[in-house]
PDB file of C-alpha atoms in Angstrom:
ATOM      1  CA  MET A  50      -7.745  20.610  20.338  1.00 50.00           C
ATOM      2  CA  GLU A  51      -3.995  20.535  21.735  1.00 55.00           C
ATOM      3  CA  LEU A  52      -2.916  18.497  23.737  1.00 54.00           C
ATOM      4  CA  ASP A  53       0.627  18.962  25.055  1.00 53.00           C
ATOM      5  CA  GLY A  54       1.287  21.116  23.215  1.00 51.00           C
ATOM      6  CA  ALA A  55       0.232  20.228  19.292  1.00 53.00           C
ATOM      7  CA  SER A  56      -3.302  20.964  18.004  1.00 61.00           C
ATOM      8  CA  TYR A  57      -4.445  19.161  16.602  1.00 63.00           C
ATOM      9  CA  SER A  58      -7.790  19.000  13.892  1.00 76.00           C
ATOM     10  CA  ALA A  59     -10.473  16.450  13.281  1.00 77.00           C
ATOM     11  CA  SER A  60     -10.940  17.563  10.071  1.00 81.00           C
ATOM     12  CA  ARG A  61      -6.945  17.754   9.215  1.00 85.00           C
ATOM     13  CA  ILE A  62      -7.045  14.576  10.073  1.00 87.00           C
ATOM     14  CA  LYS A  63      -9.454  13.464   8.334  1.00 86.00           C
ATOM     15  CA  GLY A  64      -8.291  14.781   5.342  1.00 89.00           C
ATOM     16  CA  LEU A  65      -5.564  12.852   5.887  1.00 90.00           C
ATOM     17  CA  ALA A  66      -7.240   9.666   6.130  1.00 91.00           C
ATOM     18  CA  GLY A  67      -8.500  10.026   2.918  1.00 92.00           C
ATOM     19  CA  ALA A  68      -5.730  11.141   1.043  1.00 94.00           C
ATOM     20  CA  MET A  69      -4.284   7.578   2.635  1.00 94.00           C
ATOM     21  CA  GLY A  70      -7.345   6.276   1.375  1.00 95.00           C
ATOM     22  CA  ASP A  71      -6.543   7.269  -2.308  1.00 96.00           C
ATOM     23  CA  LEU A  72      -3.488   6.325  -1.363  1.00 96.00           C
ATOM     24  CA  ALA A  73      -4.018   2.700  -0.359  1.00 96.00           C
ATOM     25  CA  ASP A  74      -6.195   2.676  -3.623  1.00 97.00           C
ATOM     26  CA  ARG A  75      -3.049   3.708  -6.514  1.00 97.00           C
ATOM     27  CA  LEU A  76      -1.300   1.100  -4.242  1.00 97.00           C
ATOM     28  CA  ARG A  77      -3.547  -1.401  -5.175  1.00 96.00           C
ATOM     29  CA  GLY A  78      -3.980  -0.972  -8.734  1.00 97.00           C
ATOM     30  CA  VAL A  79       0.209  -1.037  -8.714  1.00 97.00           C
ATOM     31  CA  GLU A  80       0.023  -3.682  -6.882  1.00 96.00           C
ATOM     32  CA  ASP A  81      -2.029  -5.110  -9.168  1.00 96.00           C
ATOM     33  CA  ARG A  82      -0.692  -4.151 -13.127  1.00 97.00           C
ATOM     34  CA  TYR A  83       2.898  -5.246 -11.561  1.00 97.00           C
ATOM     35  CA  GLU A  84       1.550  -8.874 -10.999  1.00 96.00           C
ATOM     36  CA  THR A  85       0.324  -8.410 -14.587  1.00 97.00           C
ATOM     37  CA  HIS A  86       3.363  -7.205 -16.138  1.00 96.00           C
ATOM     38  CA  LYS A  87       5.296  -9.993 -13.898  1.00 95.00           C
ATOM     39  CA  GLU A  88       3.036 -12.804 -15.291  1.00 94.00           C
ATOM     40  CA  ALA A  89       2.778 -11.585 -19.162  1.00 96.00           C
ATOM     41  CA  ALA A  90       6.255 -11.728 -18.985  1.00 93.00           C
ATOM     42  CA  ARG A  91       7.284 -14.902 -17.835  1.00 92.00           C
ATOM     43  CA  LYS A  92       4.113 -16.823 -20.445  1.00 94.00           C
ATOM     44  CA  ALA A  93       6.434 -13.729 -23.127  1.00 94.00           C
ATOM     45  CA  LEU A  94       9.684 -15.882 -21.950  1.00 92.00           C
ATOM     46  CA  GLY A  95       7.862 -19.731 -22.185  1.00 93.00           C
ATOM     47  CA  ASP A  96       9.318 -22.398 -20.833  1.00 92.00           C
ATOM     48  CA  ASP A  97      12.569 -22.369 -22.103  1.00 95.00           C
ATOM     49  CA  ASP A  98      16.408 -23.047 -20.670  1.00 95.00           C
ATOM     50  CA  TYR A  99      17.023 -19.434 -20.952  1.00 94.00           C
ATOM     51  CA  ALA A 100      13.206 -18.611 -19.108  1.00 94.00           C
ATOM     52  CA  ARG A 101      14.333 -21.042 -17.095  1.00 94.00           C
ATOM     53  CA  ALA A 102      17.572 -19.539 -15.702  1.00 95.00           C
ATOM     54  CA  TYR A 103      15.817 -15.416 -15.702  1.00 94.00           C
ATOM     55  CA  TRP A 104      13.082 -16.575 -13.619  1.00 93.00           C
ATOM     56  CA  GLN A 105      15.692 -18.586 -11.446  1.00 94.00           C
ATOM     57  CA  VAL A 106      18.081 -15.263 -11.281  1.00 96.00           C
ATOM     58  CA  ASN A 107      15.425 -13.288 -10.423  1.00 95.00           C
ATOM     59  CA  GLY A 108      12.544 -15.301  -9.042  1.00 93.00           C
ATOM     60  CA  GLN A 109      13.036 -13.974  -5.592  1.00 96.00           C
ATOM     61  CA  ARG A 110      13.145 -10.643  -6.624  1.00 96.00           C
ATOM     62  CA  LEU A 111      10.667  -9.669  -8.271  1.00 95.00           C
ATOM     63  CA  GLU A 112       8.497 -11.846  -6.037  1.00 95.00           C
ATOM     64  CA  ALA A 113       9.555  -9.742  -3.520  1.00 97.00           C
ATOM     65  CA  ILE A 114       8.793  -7.021  -5.377  1.00 97.00           C
ATOM     66  CA  GLY A 115       4.962  -8.231  -5.574  1.00 96.00           C
ATOM     67  CA  ALA A 116       4.658  -8.605  -1.107  1.00 97.00           C
ATOM     68  CA  ALA A 117       6.261  -5.222  -0.611  1.00 97.00           C
ATOM     69  CA  LEU A 118       4.000  -3.436  -2.876  1.00 97.00           C
ATOM     70  CA  LYS A 119       0.985  -5.762  -0.987  1.00 97.00           C
ATOM     71  CA  LEU A 120       2.350  -5.448   2.153  1.00 97.00           C
ATOM     72  CA  LEU A 121       2.613  -1.315   1.856  1.00 97.00           C
ATOM     73  CA  THR A 122      -0.740  -1.306   0.703  1.00 97.00           C
ATOM     74  CA  GLN A 123      -1.809  -2.638   3.424  1.00 97.00           C
ATOM     75  CA  ALA A 124       0.082  -0.102   5.909  1.00 97.00           C
ATOM     76  CA  ALA A 125      -1.486   2.642   3.494  1.00 96.00           C
ATOM     77  CA  GLN A 126      -5.121   1.119   4.387  1.00 96.00           C
ATOM     78  CA  ARG A 127      -4.245   0.235   8.512  1.00 96.00           C
ATOM     79  CA  GLU A 128      -3.804   3.942   8.225  1.00 94.00           C
ATOM     80  CA  GLU A 129      -6.624   5.401   6.581  1.00 94.00           C
ATOM     81  CA  GLU A 130      -9.028   3.028   9.653  1.00 93.00           C
ATOM     82  CA  ARG A 131      -6.417   4.078  12.214  1.00 93.00           C
ATOM     83  CA  LEU A 132      -6.417   8.590  11.769  1.00 91.00           C
ATOM     84  CA  GLY A 133      -9.944   7.857  10.641  1.00 90.00           C
ATOM     85  CA  SER A 134     -10.815   6.882  14.101  1.00 90.00           C
ATOM     86  CA  ALA A 135      -8.653   9.171  15.342  1.00 87.00           C
ATOM     87  CA  SER A 136     -10.552  11.988  12.896  1.00 84.00           C
ATOM     88  CA  ALA A 137     -13.622  10.883  15.168  1.00 84.00           C
ATOM     89  CA  THR A 138     -12.700  10.650  18.746  1.00 83.00           C
ATOM     90  CA  TYR A 139     -11.014  14.200  18.390  1.00 79.00           C
ATOM     91  CA  ARG A 140     -14.122  15.500  16.597  1.00 79.00           C
ATOM     92  CA  ALA A 141     -15.933  13.282  19.884  1.00 80.00           C
ATOM     93  CA  THR A 142     -13.788  15.285  22.495  1.00 77.00           C
ATOM     94  CA  ASP A 143     -14.164  18.794  20.364  1.00 71.00           C
ATOM     95  CA  ASP A 144     -18.054  18.671  21.208  1.00 74.00           C
ATOM     96  CA  ALA A 145     -18.181  16.843  25.052  1.00 79.00           C
ATOM     97  CA  ASN A 146     -15.767  20.530  25.326  1.00 77.00           C
ATOM     98  CA  GLY A 147     -17.802  22.870  23.958  1.00 65.00           C
TER      99      GLY A 147
END
């Protein structure tokens, strides 16, 4: 299919959707491992003055990293859905145009 001089391939877009799905899965894995390790570090440090000071200084940054990973995962998932829909739309248009 060609639109405004740009050529689109439904199969390539579908492949890109699959790649975004794979990326979302990998990001979810990183997010899960990050949270697991962050909590393990929290337990390992304990609840003494040093640990409280560490989390006071670094806790906000560590939470922001976790939130960013979650946002990236969600964005990749949404993009996978959008690309899948676009692929189906392009395929239907190609089929309709013969």
